[in-house]
Coordinates of C-alpha atoms in Angstrom, one line a residue:
M245 CA 35.6 -118.6 -84.4
K246 CA 32.4 -118.0 -82.5
L247 CA 32.2 -114.3 -81.4
P248 CA 30.2 -113.1 -78.4
E249 CA 26.8 -111.9 -79.6
L250 CA 27.2 -108.3 -78.2
F251 CA 30.6 -108.0 -79.7
E252 CA 29.4 -109.2 -83.1
E253 CA 26.6 -106.6 -83.1
K254 CA 29.1 -103.9 -82.2
M255 CA 31.6 -104.9 -84.9
R256 CA 28.8 -105.0 -87.5
R257 CA 27.9 -101.4 -86.7
L258 CA 31.6 -100.3 -86.8
L259 CA 32.6 -102.2 -90.0
G260 CA 29.5 -102.3 -92.0
E261 CA 30.0 -104.2 -95.2
D262 CA 33.6 -105.0 -94.1
F263 CA 32.4 -107.2 -91.3
S264 CA 32.2 -110.4 -93.4
E265 CA 35.8 -109.9 -94.4
Y266 CA 36.8 -109.4 -90.8
E267 CA 34.9 -112.4 -89.6
K268 CA 36.4 -114.6 -92.3
H269 CA 40.0 -113.7 -91.2
L270 CA 39.3 -114.7 -87.6
D271 CA 39.9 -118.4 -88.5
D272 CA 43.2 -117.6 -90.2
P273 CA 46.5 -118.4 -88.4
A274 CA 47.9 -115.5 -86.4
Y275 CA 51.0 -113.8 -87.8
Y276 CA 54.3 -114.3 -86.0
G277 CA 57.2 -111.9 -86.0
I278 CA 60.7 -111.1 -84.7
R279 CA 62.3 -107.7 -84.1
V280 CA 66.1 -107.3 -84.5
N281 CA 67.8 -106.0 -81.4
T282 CA 69.8 -103.1 -82.9
L283 CA 71.7 -102.7 -79.6
K284 CA 73.5 -105.9 -80.4
I285 CA 73.5 -106.2 -84.2
S286 CA 72.5 -104.2 -87.2
V287 CA 69.6 -105.3 -89.3
E288 CA 71.9 -105.7 -92.3
D289 CA 74.3 -107.9 -90.4
F290 CA 71.5 -110.0 -88.9
L291 CA 70.1 -110.7 -92.3
K292 CA 73.4 -112.1 -93.3
I293 CA 73.3 -114.7 -90.6
C294 CA 69.5 -115.1 -90.2
P295 CA 68.7 -118.8 -90.0
F296 CA 65.0 -118.3 -90.9
H297 CA 63.0 -117.4 -94.0
V298 CA 61.8 -113.9 -93.2
T299 CA 59.9 -111.1 -94.9
K300 CA 59.8 -107.5 -94.0
V301 CA 57.1 -106.0 -91.7
P302 CA 56.3 -102.8 -93.6
W303 CA 55.8 -100.4 -90.6
T304 CA 59.1 -100.9 -88.9
D305 CA 62.7 -101.0 -90.1
N306 CA 63.8 -103.9 -87.9
G307 CA 60.7 -106.2 -87.8
F308 CA 60.2 -109.4 -89.9
Y309 CA 57.5 -112.0 -90.3
V310 CA 58.7 -115.5 -89.6
D311 CA 56.9 -118.9 -89.7
R312 CA 56.1 -120.1 -86.1
E313 CA 57.1 -123.6 -87.3
E314 CA 60.7 -122.4 -87.6
K315 CA 60.7 -122.1 -83.8
P316 CA 62.7 -118.8 -83.4
S317 CA 62.3 -119.1 -79.6
K318 CA 64.5 -122.2 -79.6
H319 CA 67.4 -120.7 -81.6
P320 CA 70.7 -119.7 -79.8
Y321 CA 70.4 -116.2 -81.5
Y322 CA 67.2 -115.6 -79.5
H323 CA 68.9 -116.5 -76.2
A324 CA 71.8 -114.3 -77.2
G325 CA 69.4 -111.4 -77.5
L326 CA 69.9 -110.8 -81.2
Y327 CA 66.1 -110.5 -81.7
Y328 CA 62.9 -110.3 -79.8
I329 CA 59.8 -112.3 -80.6
Q330 CA 56.8 -109.9 -81.1
E331 CA 53.5 -109.9 -82.8
P332 CA 53.9 -107.7 -85.9
S333 CA 51.2 -105.1 -85.1
A334 CA 52.6 -104.7 -81.6
M335 CA 55.8 -103.4 -83.2
T336 CA 54.0 -100.2 -84.2
P337 CA 53.9 -98.2 -80.9
A338 CA 57.6 -98.2 -80.2
S339 CA 58.4 -97.8 -83.9
Y340 CA 56.1 -94.7 -84.3
L341 CA 57.3 -92.9 -81.2
P342 CA 60.3 -90.9 -82.5
V343 CA 62.9 -91.6 -79.8
E344 CA 66.4 -90.4 -80.3
P345 CA 69.6 -90.9 -78.3
G346 CA 69.6 -88.6 -75.2
D347 CA 65.8 -88.5 -74.8
R348 CA 64.2 -89.0 -71.4
V349 CA 61.7 -91.8 -72.2
L350 CA 58.8 -93.2 -70.1
D351 CA 57.2 -96.5 -71.0
L352 CA 54.3 -96.0 -68.7
C353 CA 52.5 -99.3 -69.1
G354 CA 55.6 -101.4 -69.8
A355 CA 54.7 -105.0 -68.9
P356 CA 56.2 -107.3 -69.8
G357 CA 58.5 -104.8 -71.5
G358 CA 58.7 -105.9 -75.1
K359 CA 58.2 -102.3 -76.3
S360 CA 60.7 -101.1 -73.8
T361 CA 63.4 -103.1 -75.4
E362 CA 62.8 -101.3 -78.7
L363 CA 62.7 -97.9 -77.0
G364 CA 66.0 -98.7 -75.3
A365 CA 67.6 -99.8 -78.5
K366 CA 66.6 -96.5 -80.1
L367 CA 68.3 -94.6 -77.3
M368 CA 71.6 -96.3 -78.2
G369 CA 72.9 -96.2 -74.6
E370 CA 72.2 -92.4 -74.2
G371 CA 69.5 -90.7 -72.2
L372 CA 67.1 -92.5 -69.8
L373 CA 64.4 -95.1 -70.1
V374 CA 62.1 -95.4 -67.2
S375 CA 60.9 -99.0 -67.6
N376 CA 62.6 -102.4 -67.2
G377 CA 65.4 -104.3 -68.8
I378 CA 67.8 -101.7 -70.3
R379 CA 71.1 -100.7 -68.8
N380 CA 70.4 -96.9 -68.7
D381 CA 67.0 -97.3 -67.1
M382 CA 65.1 -96.9 -63.9
I383 CA 63.0 -99.8 -62.7
L384 CA 59.6 -98.8 -61.3
C385 CA 56.4 -100.6 -60.3
T386 CA 53.9 -97.9 -59.5
E387 CA 50.8 -96.0 -60.7
A388 CA 51.4 -92.9 -62.9
K389 CA 49.9 -90.6 -60.3
Y390 CA 52.7 -91.4 -57.9
L391 CA 55.3 -90.2 -60.4
V392 CA 53.7 -86.8 -60.8
P393 CA 55.0 -85.0 -57.7
S394 CA 58.6 -85.7 -58.4
M395 CA 58.7 -86.0 -62.2
T396 CA 56.3 -83.3 -63.5
G397 CA 57.4 -82.2 -67.0
F398 CA 60.4 -84.5 -67.0
F399 CA 59.9 -86.8 -70.0
N400 CA 60.2 -85.6 -73.5
K401 CA 58.9 -88.9 -75.0
I402 CA 56.2 -91.1 -73.4
L403 CA 54.7 -94.3 -74.6
I404 CA 51.3 -95.4 -73.3
D405 CA 50.5 -98.9 -74.5
A406 CA 47.3 -98.8 -72.4
P407 CA 45.6 -101.7 -70.6
C408 CA 42.5 -102.4 -72.8
S409 CA 39.7 -104.8 -73.6
G410 CA 41.9 -106.6 -76.1
E411 CA 39.3 -106.9 -78.9
G412 CA 42.1 -106.8 -81.5
M413 CA 43.6 -110.0 -80.1
F414 CA 40.6 -112.3 -80.3
R415 CA 42.3 -114.4 -82.9
K416 CA 45.0 -115.4 -80.4
G417 CA 42.7 -117.4 -78.2
N418 CA 39.8 -117.8 -75.9
N419 CA 41.3 -115.9 -72.9
E420 CA 40.9 -112.6 -74.7
I421 CA 37.3 -113.3 -75.5
K422 CA 36.5 -114.4 -71.9
N423 CA 38.1 -111.2 -70.5
W424 CA 35.9 -109.1 -72.8
Q425 CA 32.8 -111.0 -71.8
Q426 CA 33.6 -110.4 -68.1
K427 CA 34.6 -106.8 -68.3
G428 CA 33.8 -105.2 -71.7
S429 CA 35.2 -101.8 -72.5
E430 CA 33.8 -99.5 -69.8
P431 CA 36.3 -100.2 -67.0
Y432 CA 39.2 -99.9 -69.4
A433 CA 38.0 -96.6 -70.8
K434 CA 37.8 -95.2 -67.3
L435 CA 41.3 -96.4 -66.5
Q436 CA 42.7 -95.1 -69.7
R437 CA 41.4 -91.6 -69.0
E438 CA 43.0 -91.7 -65.5
I439 CA 46.3 -92.8 -67.1
V440 CA 46.5 -90.1 -69.7
D441 CA 45.5 -87.5 -67.2
D442 CA 48.6 -88.3 -65.2
A443 CA 50.8 -89.0 -68.2
I444 CA 50.3 -85.5 -69.6
K445 CA 51.6 -84.0 -66.4
L446 CA 54.8 -85.9 -66.8
L447 CA 55.3 -84.7 -70.4
A448 CA 57.9 -81.9 -70.9
P449 CA 57.0 -78.8 -72.9
G450 CA 57.6 -79.7 -76.6
G451 CA 57.5 -83.4 -75.8
M452 CA 55.7 -86.2 -77.6
L453 CA 53.3 -88.9 -76.4
L454 CA 52.2 -92.0 -78.2
Y455 CA 49.0 -93.7 -77.1
S456 CA 48.2 -97.2 -78.3
T457 CA 45.8 -100.1 -77.6
C458 CA 45.1 -103.5 -79.1
T459 CA 41.3 -103.0 -79.2
F460 CA 38.7 -101.7 -81.6
S461 CA 36.4 -99.9 -79.1
P462 CA 36.0 -96.2 -80.0
E463 CA 35.5 -95.6 -76.3
E464 CA 39.0 -96.7 -75.6
N465 CA 40.6 -95.2 -78.7
E466 CA 39.2 -92.1 -80.6
Q467 CA 37.2 -91.0 -77.5
V468 CA 40.2 -91.2 -75.2
I469 CA 42.2 -89.0 -77.6
E470 CA 39.2 -86.7 -78.0
Y471 CA 39.0 -86.4 -74.2
L472 CA 42.8 -85.6 -73.9
L473 CA 42.7 -83.0 -76.6
E474 CA 39.5 -81.3 -75.3
K475 CA 41.1 -81.1 -71.8
N476 CA 44.6 -79.9 -72.9
E477 CA 44.7 -77.0 -75.4
D478 CA 48.5 -77.3 -75.7
L479 CA 48.2 -80.8 -77.2
S480 CA 47.8 -81.6 -80.9
L481 CA 47.9 -84.7 -83.0
V482 CA 50.9 -85.5 -85.3
P483 CA 50.5 -87.2 -88.7
M484 CA 52.1 -90.6 -88.9
K485 CA 53.3 -92.7 -91.8
M486 CA 50.5 -94.7 -93.4
C487 CA 51.2 -98.2 -94.7
E488 CA 49.1 -100.3 -97.1
G489 CA 46.0 -101.5 -95.3
F490 CA 46.2 -98.9 -92.5
D491 CA 43.0 -97.0 -91.7
N492 CA 42.6 -93.4 -90.3
G493 CA 40.9 -92.6 -87.0
H494 CA 37.2 -92.1 -87.3
P495 CA 35.8 -88.6 -86.3
E496 CA 32.2 -90.0 -86.5
W497 CA 33.1 -92.3 -83.6
T498 CA 33.9 -89.4 -81.3
L499 CA 31.4 -87.4 -79.3
T500 CA 32.3 -84.0 -80.9
G501 CA 33.1 -85.1 -84.5
R502 CA 36.7 -83.8 -84.3
E503 CA 38.2 -84.0 -87.8
D504 CA 41.8 -84.1 -86.5
I505 CA 41.1 -87.6 -85.1
K506 CA 41.7 -88.7 -88.7
Q507 CA 45.5 -88.4 -87.9
C508 CA 45.2 -91.5 -85.6
I509 CA 45.8 -94.9 -87.1
R510 CA 43.8 -98.1 -86.9
L511 CA 45.1 -101.5 -87.9
W512 CA 42.4 -104.0 -88.8
P513 CA 43.4 -107.7 -88.9
H514 CA 41.5 -108.3 -92.1
K515 CA 43.4 -105.5 -93.9
I516 CA 47.0 -106.1 -92.8
K517 CA 49.3 -109.0 -91.8
G518 CA 48.8 -108.5 -88.0
E519 CA 46.3 -108.1 -85.2
G520 CA 44.1 -105.1 -84.4
H521 CA 45.8 -102.0 -83.0
F522 CA 45.2 -98.2 -82.5
L523 CA 47.8 -95.5 -82.5
A524 CA 47.8 -91.8 -81.8
L525 CA 50.9 -89.6 -81.7
L526 CA 50.5 -86.2 -79.9
T527 CA 52.9 -83.3 -79.3
E528 CA 52.9 -80.8 -76.5
N529 CA 53.1 -77.3 -78.1
S530 CA 53.9 -75.0 -75.2
Q531 CA 57.3 -73.8 -74.5
H532 CA 56.7 -73.0 -70.8
S533 CA 56.2 -74.8 -67.6
N534 CA 53.3 -77.2 -67.4
T535 CA 52.7 -76.5 -63.8
K536 CA 49.2 -75.3 -64.8
R537 CA 48.2 -78.9 -65.5
L538 CA 48.6 -79.8 -61.9
R539 CA 45.7 -77.5 -61.1
K540 CA 43.3 -79.2 -63.5

């Protein structure tokens, strides 16, 4: 795969001696996965009837690698809703946000809604999911800023799978590369800061927020989390389960060298069986009204 020259220069700076390994993996086939819909069937029962040869995705309890040639999208079980087809790395955000039955959950950037289906399954029919496609949900199509006046401090769990430059998905095809060449990272980094500014106003005291992207850019990853932490003293990062091949966030890629950025997770496609991803899990530590955030 031919990389854009500016992107190649950037990745050489970020990865150093690992760049050659990353470049080599770009020509490998992309991994394909399915995620069991636990609202309809348990993982144990699904494996008893599973018509495919599957292997476990290590970072989620209900995700499995499957060969694309087995055509899981054509099987009746797919049309019956027993599983959802999802790229394995894209399973991490909903898996790492600790949603429990009864939570009030916001999937803020839920389009087309694959991660929403997993959040809804974790609710087990209790609580509320503000997104699309689950019975106990509210369907919205609006910018986060328009939710703030009526829903300030309402959600105790928020997922932001943010719009991004998509650098981690280059192996999937030329559209991602063309988008990067046209836009780069800067407009996305600006948009992401606007989104997290509004999202934090919607988070209840003691709530948790998971931010994710499918890009490598520090400006869209570590520096967005740095921005959020510097601006909101009641927020702190939460350690997450590390799996083989996972990398920590990089303090040296922030503007202030924050050491707690190491608690973020990076997924590199040359180190795991999946595409590139970034994750940060934050908790709101105050036990009082967050009205003060509206004044910022």
